[in-house]
XYZ file of N, CA and C in Angstrom:
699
model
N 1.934 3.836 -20.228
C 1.715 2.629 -19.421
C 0.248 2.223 -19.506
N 0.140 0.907 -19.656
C -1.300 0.262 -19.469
C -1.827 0.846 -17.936
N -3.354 1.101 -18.712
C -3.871 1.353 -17.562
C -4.536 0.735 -16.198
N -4.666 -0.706 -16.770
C -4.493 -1.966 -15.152
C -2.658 -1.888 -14.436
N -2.118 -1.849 -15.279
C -0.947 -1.710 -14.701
C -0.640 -0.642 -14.021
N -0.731 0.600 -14.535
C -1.304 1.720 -13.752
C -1.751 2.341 -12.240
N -2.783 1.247 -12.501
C -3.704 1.355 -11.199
C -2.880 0.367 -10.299
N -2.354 -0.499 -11.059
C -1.335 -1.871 -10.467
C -0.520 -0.802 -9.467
N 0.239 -0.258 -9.867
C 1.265 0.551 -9.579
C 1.109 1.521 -8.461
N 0.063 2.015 -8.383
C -0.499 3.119 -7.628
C -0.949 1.760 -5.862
N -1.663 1.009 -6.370
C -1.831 -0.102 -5.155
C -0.408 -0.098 -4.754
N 0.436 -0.938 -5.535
C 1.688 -0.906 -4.528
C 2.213 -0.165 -3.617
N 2.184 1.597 -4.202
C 2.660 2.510 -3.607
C 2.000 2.807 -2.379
N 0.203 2.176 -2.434
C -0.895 2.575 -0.825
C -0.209 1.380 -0.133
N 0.143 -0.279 -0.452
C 0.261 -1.288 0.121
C 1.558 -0.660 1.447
N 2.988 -0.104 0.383
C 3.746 0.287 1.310
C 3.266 1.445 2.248
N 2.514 2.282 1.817
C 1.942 2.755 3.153
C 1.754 2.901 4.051
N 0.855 1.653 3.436
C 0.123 0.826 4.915
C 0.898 0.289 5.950
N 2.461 -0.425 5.236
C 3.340 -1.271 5.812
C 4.168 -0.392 6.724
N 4.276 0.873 6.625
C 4.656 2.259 7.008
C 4.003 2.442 8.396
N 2.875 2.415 7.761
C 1.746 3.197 8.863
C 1.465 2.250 9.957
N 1.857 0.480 9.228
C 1.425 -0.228 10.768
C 3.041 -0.130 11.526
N 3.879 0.007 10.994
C 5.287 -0.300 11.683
C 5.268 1.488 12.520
N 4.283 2.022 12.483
C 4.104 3.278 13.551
C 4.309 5.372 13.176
N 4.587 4.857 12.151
C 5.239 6.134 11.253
C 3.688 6.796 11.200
N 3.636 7.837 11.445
C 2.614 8.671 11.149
C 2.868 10.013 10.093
N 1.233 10.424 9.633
C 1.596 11.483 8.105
C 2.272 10.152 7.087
N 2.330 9.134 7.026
C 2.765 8.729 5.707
C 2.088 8.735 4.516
N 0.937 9.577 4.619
C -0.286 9.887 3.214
C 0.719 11.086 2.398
N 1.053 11.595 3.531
C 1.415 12.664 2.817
C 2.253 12.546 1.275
N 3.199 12.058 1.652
C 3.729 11.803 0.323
C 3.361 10.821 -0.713
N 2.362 9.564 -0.321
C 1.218 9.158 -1.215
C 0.475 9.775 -1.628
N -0.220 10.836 -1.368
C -0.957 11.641 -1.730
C -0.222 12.813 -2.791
N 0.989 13.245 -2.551
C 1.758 13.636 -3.540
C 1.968 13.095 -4.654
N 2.181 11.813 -4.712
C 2.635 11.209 -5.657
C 2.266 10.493 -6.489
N 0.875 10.576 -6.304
C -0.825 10.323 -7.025
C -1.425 11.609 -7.612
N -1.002 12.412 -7.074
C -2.008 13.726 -7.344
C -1.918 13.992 -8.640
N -0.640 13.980 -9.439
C -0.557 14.597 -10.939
C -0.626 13.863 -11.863
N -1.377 12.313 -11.634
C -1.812 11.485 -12.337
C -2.950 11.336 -12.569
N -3.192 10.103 -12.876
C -4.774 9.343 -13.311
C -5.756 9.422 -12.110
N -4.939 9.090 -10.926
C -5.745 9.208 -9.535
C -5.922 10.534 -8.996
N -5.975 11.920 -9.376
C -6.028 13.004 -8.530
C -7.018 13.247 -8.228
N -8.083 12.787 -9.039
C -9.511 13.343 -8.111
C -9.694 12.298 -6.904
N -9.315 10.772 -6.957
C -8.938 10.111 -5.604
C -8.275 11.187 -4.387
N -7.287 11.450 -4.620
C -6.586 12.008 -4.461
C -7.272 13.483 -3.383
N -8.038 14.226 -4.397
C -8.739 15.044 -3.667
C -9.966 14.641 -2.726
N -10.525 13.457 -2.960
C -11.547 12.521 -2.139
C -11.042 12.608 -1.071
N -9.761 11.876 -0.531
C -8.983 11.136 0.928
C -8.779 12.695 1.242
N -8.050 13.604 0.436
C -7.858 15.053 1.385
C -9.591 15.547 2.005
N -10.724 15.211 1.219
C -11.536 16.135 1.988
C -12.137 15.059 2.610
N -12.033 13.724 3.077
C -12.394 13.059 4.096
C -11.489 13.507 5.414
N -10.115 13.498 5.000
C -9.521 13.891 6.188
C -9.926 14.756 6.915
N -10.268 15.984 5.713
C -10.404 17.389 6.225
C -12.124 17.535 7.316
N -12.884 16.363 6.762
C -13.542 16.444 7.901
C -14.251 15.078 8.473
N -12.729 14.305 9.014
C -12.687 13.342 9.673
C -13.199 13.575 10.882
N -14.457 12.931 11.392
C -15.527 12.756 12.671
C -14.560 11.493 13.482
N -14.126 11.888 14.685
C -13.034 10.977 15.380
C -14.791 10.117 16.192
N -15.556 10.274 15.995
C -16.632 9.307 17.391
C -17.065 8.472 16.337
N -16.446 8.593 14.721
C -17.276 7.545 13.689
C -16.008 6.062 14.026
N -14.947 6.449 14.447
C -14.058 5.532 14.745
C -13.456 4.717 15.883
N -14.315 5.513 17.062
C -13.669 5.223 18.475
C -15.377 4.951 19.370
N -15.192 3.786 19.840
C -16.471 3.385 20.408
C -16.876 4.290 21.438
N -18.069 4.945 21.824
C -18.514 5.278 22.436
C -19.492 4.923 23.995
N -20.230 3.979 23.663
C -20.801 3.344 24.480
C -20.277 2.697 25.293
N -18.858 2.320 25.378
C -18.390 1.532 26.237
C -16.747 1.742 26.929
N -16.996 3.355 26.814
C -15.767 3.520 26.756
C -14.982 4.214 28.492
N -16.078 3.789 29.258
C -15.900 4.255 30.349
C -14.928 2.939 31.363
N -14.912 1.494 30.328
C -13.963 0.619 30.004
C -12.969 0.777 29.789
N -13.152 1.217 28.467
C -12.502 0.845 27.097
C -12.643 1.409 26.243
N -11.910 2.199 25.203
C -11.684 2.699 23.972
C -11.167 1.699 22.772
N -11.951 1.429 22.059
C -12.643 0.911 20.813
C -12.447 1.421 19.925
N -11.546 1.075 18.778
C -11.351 1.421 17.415
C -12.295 0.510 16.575
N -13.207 1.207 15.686
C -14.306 0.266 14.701
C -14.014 0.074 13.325
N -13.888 -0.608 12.839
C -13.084 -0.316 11.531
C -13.919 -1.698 10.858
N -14.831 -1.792 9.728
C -15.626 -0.048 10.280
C -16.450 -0.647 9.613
N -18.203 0.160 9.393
C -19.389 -0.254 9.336
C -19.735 0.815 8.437
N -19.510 0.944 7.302
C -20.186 2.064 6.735
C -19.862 1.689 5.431
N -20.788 2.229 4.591
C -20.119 1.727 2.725
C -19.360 2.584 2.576
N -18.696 3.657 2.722
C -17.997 4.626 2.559
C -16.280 4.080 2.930
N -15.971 3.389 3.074
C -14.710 2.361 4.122
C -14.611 1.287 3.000
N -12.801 2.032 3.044
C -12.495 0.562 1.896
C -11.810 -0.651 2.169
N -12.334 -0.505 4.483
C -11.481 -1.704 4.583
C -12.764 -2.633 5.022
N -12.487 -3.658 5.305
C -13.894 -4.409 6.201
C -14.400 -4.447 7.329
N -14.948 -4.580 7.937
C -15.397 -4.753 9.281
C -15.418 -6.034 9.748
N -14.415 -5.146 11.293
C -13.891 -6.460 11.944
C -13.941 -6.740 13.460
N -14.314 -7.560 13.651
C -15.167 -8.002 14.798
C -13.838 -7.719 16.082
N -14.238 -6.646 17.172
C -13.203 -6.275 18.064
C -12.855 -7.467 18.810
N -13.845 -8.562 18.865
C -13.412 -9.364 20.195
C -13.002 -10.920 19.609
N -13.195 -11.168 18.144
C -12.760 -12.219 17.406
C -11.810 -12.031 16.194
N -11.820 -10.342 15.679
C -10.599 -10.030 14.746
C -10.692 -10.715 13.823
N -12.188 -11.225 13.722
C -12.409 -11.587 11.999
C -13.355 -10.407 11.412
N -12.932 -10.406 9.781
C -13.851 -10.006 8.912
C -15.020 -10.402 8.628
N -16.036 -8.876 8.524
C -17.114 -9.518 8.273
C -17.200 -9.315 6.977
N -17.861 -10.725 6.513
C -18.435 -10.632 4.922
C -16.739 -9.820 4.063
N -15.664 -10.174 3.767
C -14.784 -9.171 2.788
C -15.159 -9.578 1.037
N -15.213 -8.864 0.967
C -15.455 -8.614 -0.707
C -14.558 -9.492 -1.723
N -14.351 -9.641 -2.896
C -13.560 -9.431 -3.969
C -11.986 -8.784 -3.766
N -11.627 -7.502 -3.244
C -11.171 -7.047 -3.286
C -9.924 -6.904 -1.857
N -11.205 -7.219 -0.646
C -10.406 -7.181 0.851
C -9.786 -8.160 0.684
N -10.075 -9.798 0.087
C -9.294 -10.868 -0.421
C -8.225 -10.122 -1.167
N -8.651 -10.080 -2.455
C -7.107 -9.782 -3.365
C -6.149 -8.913 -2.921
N -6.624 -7.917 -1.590
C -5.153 -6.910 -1.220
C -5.254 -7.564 0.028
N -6.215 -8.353 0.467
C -5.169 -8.746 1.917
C -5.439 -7.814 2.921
N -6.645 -7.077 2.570
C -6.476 -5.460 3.486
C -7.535 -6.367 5.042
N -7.789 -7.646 5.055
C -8.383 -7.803 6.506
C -7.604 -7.740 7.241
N -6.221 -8.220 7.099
C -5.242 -8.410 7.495
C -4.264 -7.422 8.258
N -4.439 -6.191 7.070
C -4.104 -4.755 7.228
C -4.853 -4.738 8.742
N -6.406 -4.561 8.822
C -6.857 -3.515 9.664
C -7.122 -5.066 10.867
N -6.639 -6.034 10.742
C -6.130 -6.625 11.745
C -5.009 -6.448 12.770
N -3.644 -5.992 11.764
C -2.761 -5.662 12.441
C -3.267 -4.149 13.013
N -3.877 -3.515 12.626
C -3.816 -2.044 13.034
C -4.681 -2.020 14.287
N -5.281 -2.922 14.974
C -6.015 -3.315 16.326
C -4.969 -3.763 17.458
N -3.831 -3.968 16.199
C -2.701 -5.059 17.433
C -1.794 -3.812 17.546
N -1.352 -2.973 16.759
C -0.724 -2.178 16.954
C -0.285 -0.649 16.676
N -1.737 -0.009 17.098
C -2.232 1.188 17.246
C -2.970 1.384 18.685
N -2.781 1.608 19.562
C -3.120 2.376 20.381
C -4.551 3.461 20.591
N -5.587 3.418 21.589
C -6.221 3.986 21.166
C -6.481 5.125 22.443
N -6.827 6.589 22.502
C -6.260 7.886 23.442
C -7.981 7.920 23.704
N -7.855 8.535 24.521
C -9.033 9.128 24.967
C -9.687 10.220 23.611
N -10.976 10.135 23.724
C -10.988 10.661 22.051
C -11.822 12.463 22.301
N -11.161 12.936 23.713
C -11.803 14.079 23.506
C -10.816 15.548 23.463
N -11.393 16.524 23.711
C -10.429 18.203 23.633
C -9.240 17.625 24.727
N -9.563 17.469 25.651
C -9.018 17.501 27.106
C -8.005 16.022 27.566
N -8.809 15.356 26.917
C -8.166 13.904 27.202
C -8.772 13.270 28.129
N -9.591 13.816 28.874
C -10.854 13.086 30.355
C -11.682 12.579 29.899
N -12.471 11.553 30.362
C -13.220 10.691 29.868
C -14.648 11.901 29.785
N -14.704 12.921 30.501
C -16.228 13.827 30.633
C -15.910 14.726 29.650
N -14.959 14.749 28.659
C -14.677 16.003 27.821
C -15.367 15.962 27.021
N -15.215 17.375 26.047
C -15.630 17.108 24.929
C -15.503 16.440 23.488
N -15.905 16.102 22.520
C -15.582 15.281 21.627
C -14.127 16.249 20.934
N -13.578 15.479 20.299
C -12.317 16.471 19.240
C -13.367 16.702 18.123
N -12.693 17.780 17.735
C -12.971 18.827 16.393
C -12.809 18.187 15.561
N -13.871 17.959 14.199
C -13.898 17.774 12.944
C -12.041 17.778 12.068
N -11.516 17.134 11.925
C -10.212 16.767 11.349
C -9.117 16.965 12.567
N -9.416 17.038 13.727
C -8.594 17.455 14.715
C -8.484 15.652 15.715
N -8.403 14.660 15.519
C -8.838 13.918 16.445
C -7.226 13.632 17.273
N -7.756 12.916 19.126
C -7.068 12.742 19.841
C -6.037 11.199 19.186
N -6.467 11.087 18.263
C -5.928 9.912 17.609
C -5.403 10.170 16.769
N -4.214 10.877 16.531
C -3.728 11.599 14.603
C -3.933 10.322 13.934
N -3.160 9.102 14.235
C -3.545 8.383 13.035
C -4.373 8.052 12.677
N -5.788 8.514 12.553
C -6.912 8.148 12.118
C -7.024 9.138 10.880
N -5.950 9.895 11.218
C -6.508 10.652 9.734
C -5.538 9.893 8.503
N -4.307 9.205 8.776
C -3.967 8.627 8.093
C -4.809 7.353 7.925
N -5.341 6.710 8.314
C -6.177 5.733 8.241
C -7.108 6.225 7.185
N -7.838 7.597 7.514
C -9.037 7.688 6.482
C -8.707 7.715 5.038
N -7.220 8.097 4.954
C -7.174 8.519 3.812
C -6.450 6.863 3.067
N -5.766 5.994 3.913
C -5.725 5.012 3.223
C -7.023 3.870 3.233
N -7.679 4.622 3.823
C -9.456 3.648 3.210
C -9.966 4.217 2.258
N -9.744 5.720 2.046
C -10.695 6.462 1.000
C -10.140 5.815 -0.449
N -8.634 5.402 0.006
C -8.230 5.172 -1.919
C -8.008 3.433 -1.948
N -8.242 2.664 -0.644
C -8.524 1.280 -1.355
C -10.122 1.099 -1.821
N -10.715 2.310 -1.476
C -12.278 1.971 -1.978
C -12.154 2.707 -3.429
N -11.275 4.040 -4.283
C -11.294 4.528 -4.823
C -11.040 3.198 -5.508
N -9.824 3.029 -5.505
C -9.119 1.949 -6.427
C -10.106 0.559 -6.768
N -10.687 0.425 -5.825
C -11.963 -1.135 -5.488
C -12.801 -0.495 -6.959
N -12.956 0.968 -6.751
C -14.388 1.131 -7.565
C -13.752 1.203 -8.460
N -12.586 1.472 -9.339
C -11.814 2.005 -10.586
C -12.201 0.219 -10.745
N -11.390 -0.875 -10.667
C -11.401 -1.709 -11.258
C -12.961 -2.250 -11.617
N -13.471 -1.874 -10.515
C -15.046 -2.274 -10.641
C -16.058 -2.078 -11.914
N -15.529 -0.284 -12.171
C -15.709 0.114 -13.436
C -15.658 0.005 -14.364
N -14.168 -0.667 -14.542
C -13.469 -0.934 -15.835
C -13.999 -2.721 -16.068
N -14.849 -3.109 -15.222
C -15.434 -4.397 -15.488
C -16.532 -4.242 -16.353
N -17.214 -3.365 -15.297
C -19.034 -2.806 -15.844
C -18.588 -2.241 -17.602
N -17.435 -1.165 -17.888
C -18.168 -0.826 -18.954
C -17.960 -1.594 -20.180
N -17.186 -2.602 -19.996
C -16.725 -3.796 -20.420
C -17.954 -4.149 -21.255
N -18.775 -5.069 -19.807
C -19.517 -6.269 -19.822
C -21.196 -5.030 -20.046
N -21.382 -4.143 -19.980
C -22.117 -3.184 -20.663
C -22.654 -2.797 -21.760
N -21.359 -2.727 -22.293
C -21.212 -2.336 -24.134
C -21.635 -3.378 -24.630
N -21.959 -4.642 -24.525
C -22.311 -5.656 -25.354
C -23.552 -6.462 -24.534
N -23.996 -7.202 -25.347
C -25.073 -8.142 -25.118
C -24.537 -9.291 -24.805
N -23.381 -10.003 -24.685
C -22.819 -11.111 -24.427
C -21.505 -10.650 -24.185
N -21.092 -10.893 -23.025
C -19.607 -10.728 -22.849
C -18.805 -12.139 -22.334
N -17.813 -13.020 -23.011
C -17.195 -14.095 -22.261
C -16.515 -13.203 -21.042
N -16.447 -13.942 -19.624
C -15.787 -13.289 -18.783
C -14.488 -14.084 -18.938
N -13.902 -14.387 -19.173
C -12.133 -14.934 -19.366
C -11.539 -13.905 -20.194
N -11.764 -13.291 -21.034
C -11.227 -12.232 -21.961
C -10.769 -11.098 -20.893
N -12.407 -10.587 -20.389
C -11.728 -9.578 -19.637
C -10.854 -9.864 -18.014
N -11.136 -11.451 -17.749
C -10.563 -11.270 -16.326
C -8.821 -11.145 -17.642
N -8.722 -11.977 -18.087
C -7.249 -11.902 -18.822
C -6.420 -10.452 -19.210
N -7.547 -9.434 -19.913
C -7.402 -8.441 -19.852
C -6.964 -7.242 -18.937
N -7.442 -7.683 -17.903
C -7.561 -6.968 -16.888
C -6.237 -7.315 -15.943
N -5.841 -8.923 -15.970
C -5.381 -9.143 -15.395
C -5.633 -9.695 -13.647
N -6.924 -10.055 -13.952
C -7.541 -10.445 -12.436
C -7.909 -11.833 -12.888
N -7.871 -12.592 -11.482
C -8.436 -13.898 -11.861
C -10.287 -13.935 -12.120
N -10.329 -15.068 -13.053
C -11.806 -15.383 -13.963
C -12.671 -15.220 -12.007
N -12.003 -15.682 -11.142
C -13.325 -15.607 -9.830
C -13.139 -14.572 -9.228
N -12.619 -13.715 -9.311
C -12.619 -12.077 -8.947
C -13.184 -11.170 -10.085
N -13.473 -11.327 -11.363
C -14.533 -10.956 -12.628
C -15.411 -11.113 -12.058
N -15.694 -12.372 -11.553
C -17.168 -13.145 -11.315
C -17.944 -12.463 -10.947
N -17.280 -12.706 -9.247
C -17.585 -11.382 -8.215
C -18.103 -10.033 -8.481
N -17.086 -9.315 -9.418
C -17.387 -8.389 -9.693
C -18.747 -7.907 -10.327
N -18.881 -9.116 -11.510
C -19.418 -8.993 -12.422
C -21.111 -9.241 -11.828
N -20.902 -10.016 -10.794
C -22.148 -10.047 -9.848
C -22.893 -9.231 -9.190
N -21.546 -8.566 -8.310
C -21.945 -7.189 -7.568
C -22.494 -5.734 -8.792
N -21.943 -6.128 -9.613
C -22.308 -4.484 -10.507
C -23.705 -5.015 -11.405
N -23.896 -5.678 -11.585
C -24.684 -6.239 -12.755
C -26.319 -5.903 -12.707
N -26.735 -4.923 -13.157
C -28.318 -4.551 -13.032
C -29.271 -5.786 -13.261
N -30.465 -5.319 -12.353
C -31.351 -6.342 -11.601
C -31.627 -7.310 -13.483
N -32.053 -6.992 -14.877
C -32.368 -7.838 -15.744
C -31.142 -8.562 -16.634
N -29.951 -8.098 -15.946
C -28.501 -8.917 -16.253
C -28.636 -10.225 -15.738
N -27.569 -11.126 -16.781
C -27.282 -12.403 -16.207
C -26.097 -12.556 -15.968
N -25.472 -13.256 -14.860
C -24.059 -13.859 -15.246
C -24.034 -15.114 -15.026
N -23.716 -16.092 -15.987
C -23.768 -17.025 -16.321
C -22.421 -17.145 -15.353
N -22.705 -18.765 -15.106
C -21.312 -19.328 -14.263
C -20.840 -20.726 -14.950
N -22.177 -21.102 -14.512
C -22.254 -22.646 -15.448
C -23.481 -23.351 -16.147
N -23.455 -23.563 -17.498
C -24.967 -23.642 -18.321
C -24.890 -24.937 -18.755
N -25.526 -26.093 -17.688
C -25.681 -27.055 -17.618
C -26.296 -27.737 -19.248
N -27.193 -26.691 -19.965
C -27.358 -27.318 -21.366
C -26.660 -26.739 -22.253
N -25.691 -25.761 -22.279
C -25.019 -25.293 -23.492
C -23.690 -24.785 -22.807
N -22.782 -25.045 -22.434
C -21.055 -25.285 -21.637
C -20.481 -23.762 -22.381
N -20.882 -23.713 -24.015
C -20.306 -22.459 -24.702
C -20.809 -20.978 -23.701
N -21.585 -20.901 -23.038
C -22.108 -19.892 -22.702
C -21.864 -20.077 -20.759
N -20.771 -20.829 -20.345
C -20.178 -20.586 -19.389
C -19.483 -19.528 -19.096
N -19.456 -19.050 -17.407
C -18.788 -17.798 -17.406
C -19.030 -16.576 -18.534
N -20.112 -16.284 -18.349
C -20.802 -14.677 -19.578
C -21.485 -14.303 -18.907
N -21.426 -13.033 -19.343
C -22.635 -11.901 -18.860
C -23.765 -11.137 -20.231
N -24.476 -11.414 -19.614
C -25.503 -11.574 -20.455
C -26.252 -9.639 -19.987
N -26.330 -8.623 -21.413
C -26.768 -7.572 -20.792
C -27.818 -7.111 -21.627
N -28.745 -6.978 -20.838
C -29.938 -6.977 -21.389
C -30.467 -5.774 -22.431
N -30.115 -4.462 -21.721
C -30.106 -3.201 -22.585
C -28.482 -2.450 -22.807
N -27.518 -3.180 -23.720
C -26.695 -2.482 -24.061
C -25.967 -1.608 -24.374
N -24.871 -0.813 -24.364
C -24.516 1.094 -24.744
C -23.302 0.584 -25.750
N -24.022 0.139 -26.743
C -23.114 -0.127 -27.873
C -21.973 1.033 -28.036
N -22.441 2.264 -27.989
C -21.470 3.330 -28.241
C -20.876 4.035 -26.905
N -20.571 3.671 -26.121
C -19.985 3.451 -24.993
C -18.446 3.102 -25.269
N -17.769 3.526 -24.590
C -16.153 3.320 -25.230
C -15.474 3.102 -23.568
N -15.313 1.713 -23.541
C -14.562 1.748 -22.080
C -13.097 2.159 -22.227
N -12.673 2.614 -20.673
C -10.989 3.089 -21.073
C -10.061 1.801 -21.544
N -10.854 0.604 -21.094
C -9.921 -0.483 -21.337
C -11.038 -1.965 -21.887
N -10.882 -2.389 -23.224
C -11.380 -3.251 -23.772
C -11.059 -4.202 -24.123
N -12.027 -5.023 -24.679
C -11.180 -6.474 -24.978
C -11.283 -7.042 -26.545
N -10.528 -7.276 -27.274
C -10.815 -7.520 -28.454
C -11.958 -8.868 -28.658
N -12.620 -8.552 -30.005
C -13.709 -9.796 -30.129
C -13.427 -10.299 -31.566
C-alpha cells in the first residue's frame, strides 16, 4: 500500500476513535493502539503509551479556579495535537493546517460538551491531594492523551514527507507534491511555510515571472537525500 494512503488509513481508524470516545466509551486506545503497533506507526505507537504512562492530570484540569469549577484545558502546549480552545467561547485558537483538515477543533469541542469533569485529586475533596502520575480522577484523560499524541504524530509524518520533498532540490513546484501526496495545493502551502528554514522561499505568487508560482525555493539542498515518498520531475 502507498504510503499517504497508509497514513490515510491509520487517521481513519484514530477519527473512529474519537467518535467512540466522544459517544462515552472509555479505553478505546486500546485496541487502536493494537492495531497500529505492528506497522509503520509503532514507534507512534510507543510515544501515546509513554505519555499515558506518565500522564500529569493538573496539566489538564484547571487549577486556579477550581474551588468553582473544574476546567478541562485542551490545551496550551506544543506537545498536543489538538488546539486550544477557549473554555468560555469554544473557539480555537490559531488551528493549523491540519486541526482544519481533520476537523479535530470540533473533536475537542464536543469533548467540553460531553465529558464531565471529577474532582482531580486521591480522595475526591477539593483539599486533597493531586492524583498520581498516569492514575488521574478523570480516566478519560488518558484516552485523550493518547489520541492527541498520534494526531500530532500523524501532523508531523505528513509534515515530513513535505520537507524531504521540497529539501532534496533547489526548486520544488508545490502542485506535484500537494498531488502526490494527495493534499490540497493550500495545505502544501501551509506546510511548506511552517517547515521551511529561515534562507528558504516559498513562492505563492511572482508577480514578474507566473512560471515560478507556488515553489519552494531551497537554498542549501541534500541532493542525496531519498524521501520515503517523491515526486517525479
Amino acid at each position: 500500500m502507498d504510503y499517504p494512503d497508509e497514513l490515510r488509513l491509520a487517521e481513519d481508524s484514530l477519527k473512529q476513535a474519537e467518535t467512540e470516545f466522544l459517544a462515552g466509551t472509555d479505553g478505546v486506545v486500546e485496541a487502536l493502539l493494537e492495531k497500529l503497533s505492528a506497522g509503520s506507526f509503532s514507534s507512534d505507537v510507543e510515544i501515546a503509551r509513554e505519555r499515558m504512562q506518565k500522564l500529569d492530570e493538573s496539566r489538564y484540569v484547571k487549577w486556579s479556579r477550581w474551588v468553582k469549577k473544574y476546567e478541562f484545558s485542551a490545551s496550551f502546549w506544543k506537545d498536543e495535537g489538538y488546539p486550544s480552545i477557549d473554555t468560555t467561547s469554544h473557539r480555537a485558537s490559531n488551528p493549523d493546517w491540519y486541526s482544519k483538515r481533520t476537523d479535530t477543533t470540533t473533536f475537542v469541542k464536543n469533548l467540553m460538551i460531553h465529558r464531565t469533569i471529577s474532582v482531580p485529586t486521591v480522595d475526591g475533596k477539593q483539599d486533597g491531594d493531586p492524583t498520581p502520575l498516569s492514575k488521574p480522577s478523570n480516566r478519560w484523560l488518558l484516552d485523550f492523551v493518547v489520541l492527541s499524541s498520534l494526531r500530532l504524530s500523524f501532523k508531523n509524518r505528513w509534515e515530513q514527507l513535505v520537507r524531504d520533498i521540497v529539501t532534496r532540490r533547489h526548486q520544488t513546484r508545490l502542485t506535484p507534491v500537494a498531488e502526490r501526496l494527495g493534499l490540497t495545493i493550500s495545505e502544501v502551502v501551509d506546510i511548506a511555510q511552517k517547515i521551511r528554514d529561515l534562507d528558504d522561499h516559498v513562492i505563492e505568487h511572482d508577480v514578474s515571472d507566473s512560471s515560478q508560482d507556488l515553489t519552494y525555493v531551497c537554498r542549501k539542498p541534500n541532493p542525496s537525500q531519498i524521501p520515503r515518498v517523491d515526486i517525479t520531475e
